[in-house]
Amino acid sequence: MKEGNLMHYITACLRIISDKDLNEIIGEFKKLEEETNKEEGCIKFHAYPLEPSERKIMLWEIWKNEEAVNVHFTKPHTKNVQKQELTEVEWIVKSNVN
């Protein structure tokens, strides 16, 4: 099977680096989740906050292919969250599966 036909799975742990209120940050990621799940190439996108004291957000993502992920990063809702500098990637795991 061609690389472009493989589903793309991503799991990431984001560390919250902003001093904004935690509920406000989680709200931004829930808006991102809602908009991302409407994207043509998105099968599932879930943003899940860990315990408040940890100040981390987990992302679980399934995409039709890697190109869909690339398109996701061009979308206004994605750029909006990125420009706020709310988080940084602590770790990320990506895999392609038939």
CSV table of C-alpha atoms in Angstrom, one decimal:
chain,number,residue,atom,x,y,z
A,1,MET,CA,0.0,0.0,0.0
A,2,LYS,CA,1.3,3.5,-0.8
A,3,GLU,CA,2.4,5.7,2.1
A,4,GLY,CA,-0.3,8.3,1.3
A,5,ASN,CA,-3.0,5.6,1.9
A,6,LEU,CA,-2.0,4.8,5.4
A,7,MET,CA,-4.0,6.3,8.3
A,8,HIS,CA,-1.9,8.5,10.4
A,9,TYR,CA,-2.1,8.2,14.2
A,10,ILE,CA,-0.6,10.9,16.6
A,11,THR,CA,-0.5,10.9,20.4
A,12,ALA,CA,1.1,14.0,22.0
A,13,CYS,CA,1.6,15.3,25.5
A,14,LEU,CA,1.5,19.1,25.7
A,15,ARG,CA,2.9,21.0,28.6
A,16,ILE,CA,1.0,24.2,29.4
A,17,ILE,CA,3.4,27.1,29.4
A,18,SER,CA,1.0,30.0,29.5
A,19,ASP,CA,0.0,31.8,32.7
A,20,LYS,CA,-3.6,32.0,31.5
A,21,ASP,CA,-6.4,30.4,33.6
A,22,LEU,CA,-6.4,26.6,33.1
A,23,ASN,CA,-10.1,26.6,32.2
A,24,GLU,CA,-9.5,29.2,29.5
A,25,ILE,CA,-6.7,27.1,28.0
A,26,ILE,CA,-8.8,24.0,28.1
A,27,GLY,CA,-11.6,25.9,26.5
A,28,GLU,CA,-9.3,26.9,23.6
A,29,PHE,CA,-8.4,23.3,23.0
A,30,LYS,CA,-12.0,22.2,23.2
A,31,LYS,CA,-12.8,24.8,20.4
A,32,LEU,CA,-9.8,23.4,18.5
A,33,GLU,CA,-11.1,19.9,19.0
A,34,GLU,CA,-14.6,20.8,17.7
A,35,GLU,CA,-13.3,22.6,14.6
A,36,THR,CA,-10.6,19.9,13.8
A,37,ASN,CA,-13.2,17.1,14.0
A,38,LYS,CA,-15.0,18.9,11.1
A,39,GLU,CA,-11.9,18.8,8.8
A,40,GLU,CA,-12.2,16.5,5.8
A,41,GLY,CA,-9.1,14.4,6.6
A,42,CYS,CA,-9.7,14.1,10.3
A,43,ILE,CA,-11.1,10.8,11.6
A,44,LYS,CA,-10.8,11.7,15.3
A,45,PHE,CA,-9.2,14.5,17.2
A,46,HIS,CA,-9.5,14.6,21.0
A,47,ALA,CA,-7.9,17.0,23.5
A,48,TYR,CA,-7.9,15.8,27.0
A,49,PRO,CA,-6.6,17.7,30.0
A,50,LEU,CA,-4.7,15.7,32.7
A,51,GLU,CA,-4.9,16.5,36.4
A,52,PRO,CA,-5.0,20.3,36.9
A,53,SER,CA,-1.8,20.2,39.0
A,54,GLU,CA,0.1,18.6,36.1
A,55,ARG,CA,-0.9,21.4,33.6
A,56,LYS,CA,-0.8,19.1,30.6
A,57,ILE,CA,-3.1,18.3,27.7
A,58,MET,CA,-3.1,15.0,25.8
A,59,LEU,CA,-3.9,14.9,22.1
A,60,TRP,CA,-5.2,11.8,20.5
A,61,GLU,CA,-5.5,12.1,16.7
A,62,ILE,CA,-6.4,9.8,13.8
A,63,TRP,CA,-6.1,11.2,10.3
A,64,LYS,CA,-6.9,9.8,6.8
A,65,ASN,CA,-3.2,10.4,5.9
A,66,GLU,CA,-0.2,12.5,6.6
A,67,GLU,CA,-1.3,15.1,4.1
A,68,ALA,CA,-4.5,15.7,6.1
A,69,VAL,CA,-2.3,16.5,9.1
A,70,ASN,CA,-0.3,19.0,7.0
A,71,VAL,CA,-3.5,20.7,5.9
A,72,HIS,CA,-4.7,20.9,9.5
A,73,PHE,CA,-1.7,23.1,10.4
A,74,THR,CA,-2.8,25.6,7.7
A,75,LYS,CA,-6.3,26.0,9.2
A,76,PRO,CA,-7.3,29.3,11.0
A,77,HIS,CA,-8.4,27.4,14.2
A,78,THR,CA,-5.1,25.6,14.4
A,79,LYS,CA,-3.0,28.8,13.8
A,80,ASN,CA,-5.1,30.6,16.4
A,81,VAL,CA,-4.2,28.2,19.2
A,82,GLN,CA,-0.5,28.1,18.1
A,83,LYS,CA,-0.1,31.9,18.0
A,84,GLN,CA,-1.3,32.1,21.7
A,85,GLU,CA,1.7,30.0,22.8
A,86,LEU,CA,-0.4,28.1,25.4
A,87,THR,CA,1.6,24.9,25.3
A,88,GLU,CA,4.8,23.2,24.1
A,89,VAL,CA,5.2,19.6,23.0
A,90,GLU,CA,6.6,17.4,25.8
A,91,TRP,CA,6.5,14.3,23.7
A,92,ILE,CA,4.9,13.0,20.5
A,93,VAL,CA,4.4,9.6,18.9
A,94,LYS,CA,3.4,9.2,15.3
A,95,SER,CA,2.6,6.0,13.3
A,96,ASN,CA,1.1,5.1,10.0
A,97,VAL,CA,-1.3,2.1,9.9
A,98,ASN,CA,-3.2,0.3,7.2
